[in-house]
mmCIF file of C-alpha atoms and ligand atoms in Angstrom:
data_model
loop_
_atom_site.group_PDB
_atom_site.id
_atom_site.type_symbol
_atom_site.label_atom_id
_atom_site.label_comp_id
_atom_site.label_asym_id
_atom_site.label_seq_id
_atom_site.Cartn_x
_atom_site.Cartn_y
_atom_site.Cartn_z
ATOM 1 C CA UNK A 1 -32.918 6.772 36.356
ATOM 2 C CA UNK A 2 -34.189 8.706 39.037
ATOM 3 C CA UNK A 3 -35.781 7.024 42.173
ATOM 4 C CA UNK A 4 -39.218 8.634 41.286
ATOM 5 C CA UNK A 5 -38.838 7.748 37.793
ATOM 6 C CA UNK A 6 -38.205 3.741 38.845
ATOM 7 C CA UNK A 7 -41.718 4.279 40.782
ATOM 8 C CA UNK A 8 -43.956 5.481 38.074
ATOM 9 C CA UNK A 9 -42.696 3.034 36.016
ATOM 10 C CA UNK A 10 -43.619 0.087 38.219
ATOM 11 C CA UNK A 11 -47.022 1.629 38.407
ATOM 12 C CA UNK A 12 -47.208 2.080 35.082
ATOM 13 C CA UNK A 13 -46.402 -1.817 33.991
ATOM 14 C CA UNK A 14 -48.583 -2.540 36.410
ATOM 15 C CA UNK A 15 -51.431 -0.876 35.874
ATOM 16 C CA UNK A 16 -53.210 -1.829 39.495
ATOM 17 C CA UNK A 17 -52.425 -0.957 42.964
ATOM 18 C CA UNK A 18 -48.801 -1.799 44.434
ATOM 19 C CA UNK A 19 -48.051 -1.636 47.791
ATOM 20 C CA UNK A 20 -45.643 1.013 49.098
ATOM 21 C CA UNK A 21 -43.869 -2.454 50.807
ATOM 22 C CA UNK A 22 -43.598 -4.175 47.301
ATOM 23 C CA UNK A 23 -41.793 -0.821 46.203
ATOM 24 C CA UNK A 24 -39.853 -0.375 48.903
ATOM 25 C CA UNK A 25 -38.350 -3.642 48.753
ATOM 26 C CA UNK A 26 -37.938 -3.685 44.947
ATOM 27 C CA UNK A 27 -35.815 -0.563 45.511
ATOM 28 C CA UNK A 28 -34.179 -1.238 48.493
ATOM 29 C CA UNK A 29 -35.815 1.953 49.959
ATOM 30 C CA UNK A 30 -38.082 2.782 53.143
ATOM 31 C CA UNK A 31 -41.730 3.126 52.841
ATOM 32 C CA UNK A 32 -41.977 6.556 54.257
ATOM 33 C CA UNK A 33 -39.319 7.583 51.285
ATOM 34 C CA UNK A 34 -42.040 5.369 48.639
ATOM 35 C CA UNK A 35 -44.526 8.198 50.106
ATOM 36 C CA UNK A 36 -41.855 10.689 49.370
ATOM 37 C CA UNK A 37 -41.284 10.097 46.390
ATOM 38 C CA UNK A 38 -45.129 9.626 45.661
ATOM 39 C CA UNK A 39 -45.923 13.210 46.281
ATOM 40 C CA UNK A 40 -43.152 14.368 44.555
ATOM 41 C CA UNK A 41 -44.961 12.683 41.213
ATOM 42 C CA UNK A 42 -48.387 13.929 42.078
ATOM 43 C CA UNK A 43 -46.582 17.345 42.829
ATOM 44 C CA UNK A 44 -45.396 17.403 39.159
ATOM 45 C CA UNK A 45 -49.492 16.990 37.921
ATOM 46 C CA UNK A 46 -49.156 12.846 37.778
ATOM 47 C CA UNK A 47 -52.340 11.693 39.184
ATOM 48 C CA UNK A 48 -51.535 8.278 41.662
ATOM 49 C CA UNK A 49 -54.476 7.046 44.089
ATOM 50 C CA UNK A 50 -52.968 6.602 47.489
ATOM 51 C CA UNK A 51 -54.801 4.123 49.327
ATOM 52 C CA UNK A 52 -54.178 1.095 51.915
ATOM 53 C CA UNK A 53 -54.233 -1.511 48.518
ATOM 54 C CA UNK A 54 -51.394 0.675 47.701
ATOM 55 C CA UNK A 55 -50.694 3.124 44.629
ATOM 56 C CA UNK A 56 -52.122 2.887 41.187
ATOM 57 C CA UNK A 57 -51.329 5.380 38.454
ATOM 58 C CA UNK A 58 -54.583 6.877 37.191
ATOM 59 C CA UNK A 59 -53.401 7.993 33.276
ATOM 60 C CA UNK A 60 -54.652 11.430 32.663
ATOM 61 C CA UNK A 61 -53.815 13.942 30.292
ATOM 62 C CA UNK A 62 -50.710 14.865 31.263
ATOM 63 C CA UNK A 63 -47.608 16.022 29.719
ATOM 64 C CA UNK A 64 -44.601 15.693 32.159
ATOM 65 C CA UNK A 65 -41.216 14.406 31.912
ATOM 66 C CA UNK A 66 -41.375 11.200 34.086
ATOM 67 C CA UNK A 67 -44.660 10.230 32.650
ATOM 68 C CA UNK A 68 -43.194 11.037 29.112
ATOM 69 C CA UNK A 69 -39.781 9.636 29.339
ATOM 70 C CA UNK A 70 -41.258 5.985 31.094
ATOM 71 C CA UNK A 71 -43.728 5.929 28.060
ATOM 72 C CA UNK A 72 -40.675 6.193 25.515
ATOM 73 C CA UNK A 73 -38.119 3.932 27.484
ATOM 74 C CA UNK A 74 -40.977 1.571 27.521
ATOM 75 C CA UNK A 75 -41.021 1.742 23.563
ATOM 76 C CA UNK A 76 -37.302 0.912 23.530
ATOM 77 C CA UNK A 77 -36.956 4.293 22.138
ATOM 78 C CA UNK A 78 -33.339 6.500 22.632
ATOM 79 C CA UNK A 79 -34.237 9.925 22.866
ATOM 80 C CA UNK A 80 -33.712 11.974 26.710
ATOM 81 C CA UNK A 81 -37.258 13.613 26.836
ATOM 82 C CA UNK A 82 -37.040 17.229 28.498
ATOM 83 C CA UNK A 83 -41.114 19.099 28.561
ATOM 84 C CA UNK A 84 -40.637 22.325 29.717
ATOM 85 C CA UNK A 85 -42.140 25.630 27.948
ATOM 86 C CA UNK A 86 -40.348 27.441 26.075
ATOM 87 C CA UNK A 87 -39.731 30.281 23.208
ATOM 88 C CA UNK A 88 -39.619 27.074 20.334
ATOM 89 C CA UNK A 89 -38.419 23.540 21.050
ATOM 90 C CA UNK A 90 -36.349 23.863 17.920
ATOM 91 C CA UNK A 91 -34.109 26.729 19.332
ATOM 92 C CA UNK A 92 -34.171 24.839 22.349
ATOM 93 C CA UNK A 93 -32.806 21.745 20.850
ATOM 94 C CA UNK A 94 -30.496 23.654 19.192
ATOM 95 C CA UNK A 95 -28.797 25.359 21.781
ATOM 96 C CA UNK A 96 -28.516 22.251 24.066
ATOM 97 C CA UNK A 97 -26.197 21.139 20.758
ATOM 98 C CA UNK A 98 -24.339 24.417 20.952
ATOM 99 C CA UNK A 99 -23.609 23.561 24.133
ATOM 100 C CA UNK A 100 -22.053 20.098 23.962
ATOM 101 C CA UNK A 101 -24.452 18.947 26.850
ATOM 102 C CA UNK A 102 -26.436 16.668 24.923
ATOM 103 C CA UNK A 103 -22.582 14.046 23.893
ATOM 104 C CA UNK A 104 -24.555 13.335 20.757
ATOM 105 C CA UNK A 105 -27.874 11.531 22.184
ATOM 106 C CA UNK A 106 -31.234 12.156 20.570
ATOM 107 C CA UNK A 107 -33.456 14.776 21.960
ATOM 108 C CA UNK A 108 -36.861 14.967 22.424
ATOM 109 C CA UNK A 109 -37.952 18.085 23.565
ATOM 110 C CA UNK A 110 -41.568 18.957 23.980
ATOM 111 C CA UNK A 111 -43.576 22.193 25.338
ATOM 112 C CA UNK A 112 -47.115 22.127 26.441
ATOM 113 C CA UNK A 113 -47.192 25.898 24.653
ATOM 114 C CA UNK A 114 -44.489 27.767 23.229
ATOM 115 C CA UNK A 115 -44.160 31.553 23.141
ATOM 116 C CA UNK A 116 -42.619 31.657 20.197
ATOM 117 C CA UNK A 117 -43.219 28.715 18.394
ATOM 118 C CA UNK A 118 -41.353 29.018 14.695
ATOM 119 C CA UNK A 119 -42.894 28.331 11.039
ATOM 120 C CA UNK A 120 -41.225 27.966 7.849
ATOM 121 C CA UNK A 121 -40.151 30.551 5.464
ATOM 122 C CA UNK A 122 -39.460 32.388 8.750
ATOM 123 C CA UNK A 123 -43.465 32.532 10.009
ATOM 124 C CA UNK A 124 -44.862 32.370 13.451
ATOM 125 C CA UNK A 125 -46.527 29.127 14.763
ATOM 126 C CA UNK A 126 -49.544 29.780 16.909
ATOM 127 C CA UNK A 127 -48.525 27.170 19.734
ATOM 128 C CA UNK A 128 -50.580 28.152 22.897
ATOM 129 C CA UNK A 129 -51.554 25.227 25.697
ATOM 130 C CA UNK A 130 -53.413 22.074 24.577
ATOM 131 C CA UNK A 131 -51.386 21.563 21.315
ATOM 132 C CA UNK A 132 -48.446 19.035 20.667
ATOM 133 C CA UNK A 133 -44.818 20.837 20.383
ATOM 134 C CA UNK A 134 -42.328 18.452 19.826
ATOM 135 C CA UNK A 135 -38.290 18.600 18.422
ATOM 136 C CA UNK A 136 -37.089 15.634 18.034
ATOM 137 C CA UNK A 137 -33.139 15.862 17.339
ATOM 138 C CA UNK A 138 -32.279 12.750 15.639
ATOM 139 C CA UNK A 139 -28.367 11.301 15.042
ATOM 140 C CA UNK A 140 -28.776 9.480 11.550
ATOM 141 C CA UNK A 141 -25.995 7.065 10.368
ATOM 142 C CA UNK A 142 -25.431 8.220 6.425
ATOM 143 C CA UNK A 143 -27.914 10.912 5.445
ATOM 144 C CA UNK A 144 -26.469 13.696 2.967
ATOM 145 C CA UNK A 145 -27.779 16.837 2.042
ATOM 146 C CA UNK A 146 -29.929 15.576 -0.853
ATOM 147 C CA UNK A 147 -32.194 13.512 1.766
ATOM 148 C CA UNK A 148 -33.093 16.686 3.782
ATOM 149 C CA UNK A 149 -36.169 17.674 1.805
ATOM 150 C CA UNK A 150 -37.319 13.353 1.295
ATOM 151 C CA UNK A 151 -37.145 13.681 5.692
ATOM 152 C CA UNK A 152 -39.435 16.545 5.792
ATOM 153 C CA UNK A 153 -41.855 14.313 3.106
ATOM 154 C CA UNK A 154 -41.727 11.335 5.180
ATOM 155 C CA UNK A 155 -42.387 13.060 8.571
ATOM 156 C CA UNK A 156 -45.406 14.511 6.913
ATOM 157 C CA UNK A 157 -46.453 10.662 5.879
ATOM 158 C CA UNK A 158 -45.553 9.790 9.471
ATOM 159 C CA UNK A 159 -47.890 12.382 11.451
ATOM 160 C CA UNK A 160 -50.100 11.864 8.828
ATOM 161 C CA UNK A 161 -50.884 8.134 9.244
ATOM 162 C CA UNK A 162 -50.758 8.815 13.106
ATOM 163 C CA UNK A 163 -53.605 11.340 12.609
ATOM 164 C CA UNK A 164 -55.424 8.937 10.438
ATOM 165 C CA UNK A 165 -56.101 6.805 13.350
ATOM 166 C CA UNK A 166 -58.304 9.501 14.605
ATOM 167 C CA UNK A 167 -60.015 11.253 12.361
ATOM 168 C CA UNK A 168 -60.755 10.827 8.025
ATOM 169 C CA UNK A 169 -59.986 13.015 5.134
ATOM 170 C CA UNK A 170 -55.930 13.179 6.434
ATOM 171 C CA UNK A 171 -54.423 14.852 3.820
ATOM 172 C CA UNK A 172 -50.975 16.483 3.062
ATOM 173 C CA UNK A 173 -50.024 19.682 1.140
ATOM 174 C CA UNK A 174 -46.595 19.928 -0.118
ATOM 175 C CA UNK A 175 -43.995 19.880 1.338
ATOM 176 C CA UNK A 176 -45.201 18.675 4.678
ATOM 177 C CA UNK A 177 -48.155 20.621 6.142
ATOM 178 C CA UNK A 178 -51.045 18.140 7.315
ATOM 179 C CA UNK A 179 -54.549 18.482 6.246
ATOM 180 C CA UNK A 180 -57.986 17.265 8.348
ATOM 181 C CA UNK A 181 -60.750 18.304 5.320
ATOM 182 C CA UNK A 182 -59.316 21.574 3.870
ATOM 183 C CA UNK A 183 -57.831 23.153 7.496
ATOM 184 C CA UNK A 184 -54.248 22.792 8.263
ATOM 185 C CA UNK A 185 -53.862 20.512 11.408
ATOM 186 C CA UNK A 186 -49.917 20.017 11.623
ATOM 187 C CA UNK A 187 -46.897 22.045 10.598
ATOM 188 C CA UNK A 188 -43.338 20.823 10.469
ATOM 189 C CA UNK A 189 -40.633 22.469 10.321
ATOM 190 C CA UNK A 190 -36.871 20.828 9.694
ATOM 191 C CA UNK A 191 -33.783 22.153 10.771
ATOM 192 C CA UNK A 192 -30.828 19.922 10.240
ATOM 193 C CA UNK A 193 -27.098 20.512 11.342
ATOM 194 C CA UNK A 194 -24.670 19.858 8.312
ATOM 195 C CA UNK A 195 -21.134 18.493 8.559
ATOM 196 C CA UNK A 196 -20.195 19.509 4.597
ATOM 197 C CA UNK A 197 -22.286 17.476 2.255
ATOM 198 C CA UNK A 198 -23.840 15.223 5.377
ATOM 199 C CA UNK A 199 -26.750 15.719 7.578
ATOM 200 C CA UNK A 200 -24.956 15.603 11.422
ATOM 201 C CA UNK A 201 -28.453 15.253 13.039
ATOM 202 C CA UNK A 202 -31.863 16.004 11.940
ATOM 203 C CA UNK A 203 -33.687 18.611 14.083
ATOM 204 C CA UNK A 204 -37.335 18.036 13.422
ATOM 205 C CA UNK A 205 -40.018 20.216 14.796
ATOM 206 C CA UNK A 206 -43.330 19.354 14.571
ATOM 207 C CA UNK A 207 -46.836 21.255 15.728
ATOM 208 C CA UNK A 208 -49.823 19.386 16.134
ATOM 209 C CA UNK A 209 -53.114 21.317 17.124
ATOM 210 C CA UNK A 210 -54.702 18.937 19.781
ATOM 211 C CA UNK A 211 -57.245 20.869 22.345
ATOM 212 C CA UNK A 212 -55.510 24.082 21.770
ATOM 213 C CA UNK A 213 -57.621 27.119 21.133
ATOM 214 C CA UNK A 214 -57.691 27.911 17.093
ATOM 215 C CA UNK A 215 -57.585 32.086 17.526
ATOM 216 C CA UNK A 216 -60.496 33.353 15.211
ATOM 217 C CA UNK A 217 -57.867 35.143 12.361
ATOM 218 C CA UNK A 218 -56.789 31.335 11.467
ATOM 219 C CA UNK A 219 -60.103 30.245 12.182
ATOM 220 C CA UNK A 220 -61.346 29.520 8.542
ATOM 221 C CA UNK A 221 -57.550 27.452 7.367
ATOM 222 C CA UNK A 222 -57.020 25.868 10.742
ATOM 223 C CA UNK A 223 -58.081 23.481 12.361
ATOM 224 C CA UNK A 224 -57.391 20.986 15.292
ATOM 225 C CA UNK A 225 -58.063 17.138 16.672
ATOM 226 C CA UNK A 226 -60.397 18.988 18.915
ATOM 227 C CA UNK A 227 -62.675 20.387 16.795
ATOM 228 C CA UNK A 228 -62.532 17.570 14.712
ATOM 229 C CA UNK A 229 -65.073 15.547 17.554
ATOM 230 C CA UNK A 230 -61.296 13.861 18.699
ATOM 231 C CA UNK A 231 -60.896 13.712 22.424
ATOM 232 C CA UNK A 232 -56.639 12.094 22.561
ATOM 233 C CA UNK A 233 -53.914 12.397 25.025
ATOM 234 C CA UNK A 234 -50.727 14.484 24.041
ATOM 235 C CA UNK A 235 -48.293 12.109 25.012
ATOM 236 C CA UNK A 236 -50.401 9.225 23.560
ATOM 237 C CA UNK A 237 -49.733 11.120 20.153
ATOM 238 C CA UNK A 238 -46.387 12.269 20.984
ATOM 239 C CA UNK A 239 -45.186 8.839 21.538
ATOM 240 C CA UNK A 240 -46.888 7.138 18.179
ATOM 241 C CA UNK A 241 -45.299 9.749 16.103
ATOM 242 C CA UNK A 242 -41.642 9.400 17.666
ATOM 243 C CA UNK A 243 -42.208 5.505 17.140
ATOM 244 C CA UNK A 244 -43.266 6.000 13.854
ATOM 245 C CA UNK A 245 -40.228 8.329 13.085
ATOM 246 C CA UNK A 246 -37.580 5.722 14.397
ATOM 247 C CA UNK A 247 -38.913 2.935 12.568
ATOM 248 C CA UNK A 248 -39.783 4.976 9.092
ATOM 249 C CA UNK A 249 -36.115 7.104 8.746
ATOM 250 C CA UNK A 250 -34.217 3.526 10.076
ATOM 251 C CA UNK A 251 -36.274 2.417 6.909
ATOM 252 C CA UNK A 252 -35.786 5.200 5.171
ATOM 253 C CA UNK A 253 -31.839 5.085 5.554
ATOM 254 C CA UNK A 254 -31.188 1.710 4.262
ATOM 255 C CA UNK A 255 -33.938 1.970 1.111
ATOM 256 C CA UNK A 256 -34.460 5.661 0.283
ATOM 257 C CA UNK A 257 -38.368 7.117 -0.034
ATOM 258 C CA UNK A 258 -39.236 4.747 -2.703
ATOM 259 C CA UNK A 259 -41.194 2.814 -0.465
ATOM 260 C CA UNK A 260 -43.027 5.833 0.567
ATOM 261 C CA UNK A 261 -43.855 7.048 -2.764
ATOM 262 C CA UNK A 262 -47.125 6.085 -3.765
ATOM 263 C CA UNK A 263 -48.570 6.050 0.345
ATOM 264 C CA UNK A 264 -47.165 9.898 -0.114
ATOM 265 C CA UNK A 265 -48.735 10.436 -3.349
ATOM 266 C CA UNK A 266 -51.830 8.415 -2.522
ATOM 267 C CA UNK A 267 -52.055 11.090 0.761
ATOM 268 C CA UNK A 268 -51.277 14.553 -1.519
ATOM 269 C CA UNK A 269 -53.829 16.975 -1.941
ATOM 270 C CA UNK A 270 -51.163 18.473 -4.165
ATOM 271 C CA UNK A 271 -50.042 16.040 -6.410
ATOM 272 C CA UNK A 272 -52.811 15.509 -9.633
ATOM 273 C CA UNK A 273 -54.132 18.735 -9.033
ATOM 274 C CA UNK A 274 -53.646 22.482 -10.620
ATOM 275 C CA UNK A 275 -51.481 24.414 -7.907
ATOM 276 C CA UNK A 276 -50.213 27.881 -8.322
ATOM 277 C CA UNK A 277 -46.649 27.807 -6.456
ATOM 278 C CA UNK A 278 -45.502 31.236 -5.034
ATOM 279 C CA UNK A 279 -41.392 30.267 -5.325
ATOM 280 C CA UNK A 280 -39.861 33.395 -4.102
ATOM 281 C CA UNK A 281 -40.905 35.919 -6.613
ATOM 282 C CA UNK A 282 -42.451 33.643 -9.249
ATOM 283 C CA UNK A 283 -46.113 32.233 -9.596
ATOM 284 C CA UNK A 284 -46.086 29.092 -11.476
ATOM 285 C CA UNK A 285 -49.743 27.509 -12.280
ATOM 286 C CA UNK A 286 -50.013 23.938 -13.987
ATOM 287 C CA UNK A 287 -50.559 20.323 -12.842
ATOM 288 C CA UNK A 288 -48.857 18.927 -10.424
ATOM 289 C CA UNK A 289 -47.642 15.906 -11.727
ATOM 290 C CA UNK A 290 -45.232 13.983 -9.140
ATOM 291 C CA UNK A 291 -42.396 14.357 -7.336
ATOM 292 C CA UNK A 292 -38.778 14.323 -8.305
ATOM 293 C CA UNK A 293 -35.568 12.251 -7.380
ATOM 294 C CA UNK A 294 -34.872 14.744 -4.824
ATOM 295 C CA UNK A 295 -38.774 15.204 -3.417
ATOM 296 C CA UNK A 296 -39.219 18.674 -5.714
ATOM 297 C CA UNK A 297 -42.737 19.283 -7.132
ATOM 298 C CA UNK A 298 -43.010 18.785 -10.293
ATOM 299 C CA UNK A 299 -45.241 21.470 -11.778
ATOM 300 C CA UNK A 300 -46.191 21.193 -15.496
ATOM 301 C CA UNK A 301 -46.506 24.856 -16.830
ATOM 302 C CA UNK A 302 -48.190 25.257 -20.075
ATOM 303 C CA UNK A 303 -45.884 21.554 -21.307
ATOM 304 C CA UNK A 304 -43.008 22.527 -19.418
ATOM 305 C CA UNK A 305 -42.310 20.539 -16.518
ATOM 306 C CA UNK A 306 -41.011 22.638 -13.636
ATOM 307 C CA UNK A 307 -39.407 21.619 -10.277
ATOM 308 C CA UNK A 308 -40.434 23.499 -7.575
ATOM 309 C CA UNK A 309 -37.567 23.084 -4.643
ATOM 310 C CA UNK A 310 -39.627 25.678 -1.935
ATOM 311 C CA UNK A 311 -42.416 27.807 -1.883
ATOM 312 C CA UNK A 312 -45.967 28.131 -0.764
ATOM 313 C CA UNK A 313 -48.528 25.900 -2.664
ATOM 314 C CA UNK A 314 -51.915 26.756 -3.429
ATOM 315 C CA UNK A 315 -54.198 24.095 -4.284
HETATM 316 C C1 BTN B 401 -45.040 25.501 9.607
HETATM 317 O O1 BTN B 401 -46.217 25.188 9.597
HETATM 318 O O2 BTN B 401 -44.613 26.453 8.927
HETATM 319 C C2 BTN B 401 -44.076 24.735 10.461
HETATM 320 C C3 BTN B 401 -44.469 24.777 11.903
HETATM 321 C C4 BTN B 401 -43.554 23.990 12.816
HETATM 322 C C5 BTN B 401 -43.985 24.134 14.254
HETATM 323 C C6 BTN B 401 -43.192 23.262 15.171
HETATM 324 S S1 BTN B 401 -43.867 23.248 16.790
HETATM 325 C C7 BTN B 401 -42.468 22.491 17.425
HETATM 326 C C8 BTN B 401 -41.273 23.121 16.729
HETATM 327 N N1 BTN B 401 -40.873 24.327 17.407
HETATM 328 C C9 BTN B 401 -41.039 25.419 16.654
HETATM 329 O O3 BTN B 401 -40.767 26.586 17.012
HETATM 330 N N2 BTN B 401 -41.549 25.095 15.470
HETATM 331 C C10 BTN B 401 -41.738 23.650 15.361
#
């Protein structure tokens, strides 16, 4: 850990004043290299108070690596945290894992915007400043192929129930795209690496609309925590979704998404309703009546129950 990193974290346990002395000593450092280091974290948009009781961290909304990474290593959580803006944290994740750099730790990489954030089925994700873009690259002990679509369901559940905490009327669309009321709020997108028939490590992208501006062509199916009356911090979302993640897929890998099943279908505004499913170059209309084994839609068409494996629901 970095010496500025061992700093914020003091003042963040603390949560009052500590004097440059007490850090110096703790660290074994002098006190004009505390001050050093001070302005190197106020420098980087963390906002300290200076004064002769000493330094207290002042939590703001910021979205920076040292606060970031202390929040998570407080949490016990694994993953290195990197913030930095880029094209899409997936690609990002995904080339650190071309490269070998990462020796097989979990990632979580998060942009305060993204210039070209990714959807599914090959789409563009609006991601400009104020919103919450976050890959987390995840190392799972025995997932196979079969679980990918179940991990896409339950990180829906998870960022749901986060969201919950905040604001009613959380609801989520099938597969995965989170609902406040009848606007979109969050859209995930899952990109695993496959060794044959296993999953090597689950690259999970997830977009959030926090403060970020809603541009006026999405206006009327998006929406975001902001104009939902919810005032939150990034990273204070950020870190209950990655804490939720760990302890739902550690879950998830021992018992499957049984568990999950009725919170998930108790949270669909899909399942129980009519849908029309646009599944490549098909439209199928009927019921939705549950999921499958495998996490399909099950869509009953005029008696016929179909399973719908990926496509664009319309509720
Ligand atoms: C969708 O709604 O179709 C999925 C959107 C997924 C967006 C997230 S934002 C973080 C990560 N990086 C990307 O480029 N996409 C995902």
């Amino acid at each position: 850990m970095m010496t500025s990193d061992k700093i914020f974290s003091m003042l963040l346990k603390s949560g009052e004043y500590v004097k440059g002395e007490q850090i110096a000593g703790l660290l074994g450092i002098t006190r004009t290299a505390v001050n050093k280091h001070i302005k190197k974290l106020q420098s980087e948009g963390i906002e300290i108070d200076a004064t002769r009781r000493g330094y207290k961290y002042i939590p703001s909304n910021t979205l920076t690596r040292v606060t970031l990474s202390s929040k998570i290593l407080e949490c016990g959580l694994p993953p290195q945290v990197i913030v930095e803006v880029v094209d899409s944290t997936n690609t990002a994740v995904k080339a650190i894992i071309s490269s070998g750099d990462n020796e097989g730790n979990d990632i979580l990489f998060v942009a305060p915007m993204q210039i070209r954030g990714r959807g599914r089925l090959t789409r563009q994700f609006e991601s400009s400043e104020g919103g919450v873009y976050m890959t987390l690259c995840y190392n799972p002990k025995s997932l196979s192929v079969t679980d990918s679509l179940k991990i896409v369901l339950l990180t829906g559940l998870c960022v749901a129930r986060v969201l919950s905490e905040h604001v009613a009327d959380v609801t989520i669309k099938w597969p995965n795209d989170v609902f406040i009321k009848d606007k979109k709020i969050c859209g995930i997108l899952l990109e695993s690496v496959l060794n044959e028939y296993m999953v090597d490590k689950i690259i999970l992208g997830i977009g959030v609309n926090v403060s970020n501006n809603i541009p006026d062509n999405l206006s009327s199916i998006v929406t975001s925590l902001a104009e939902n009356g919810v005032s939150v911090n990034r990273e204070d979302i950020i870190i209950k979704i990655t804490k939720l993640l760990y302890k739902e897929l550690a879950e998830y890998e021992i018992s499957g998404f049984k568990s999950f099943l009725d919170e998930y279908i108790s949270k669909s505004r899909t399942i129980g309703n009519i849908v029309t499913v646009k599944s490549g170059e098909r439209n199928i209309t009927g019921q939705a009546v549950g999921l499958s084994e495998e996490g399909y839609l099950l869509v009953n068409n005029c008696g016929v129950i179909e399973k719908v494996i990926v496509g664009d629901v319309e509720v």
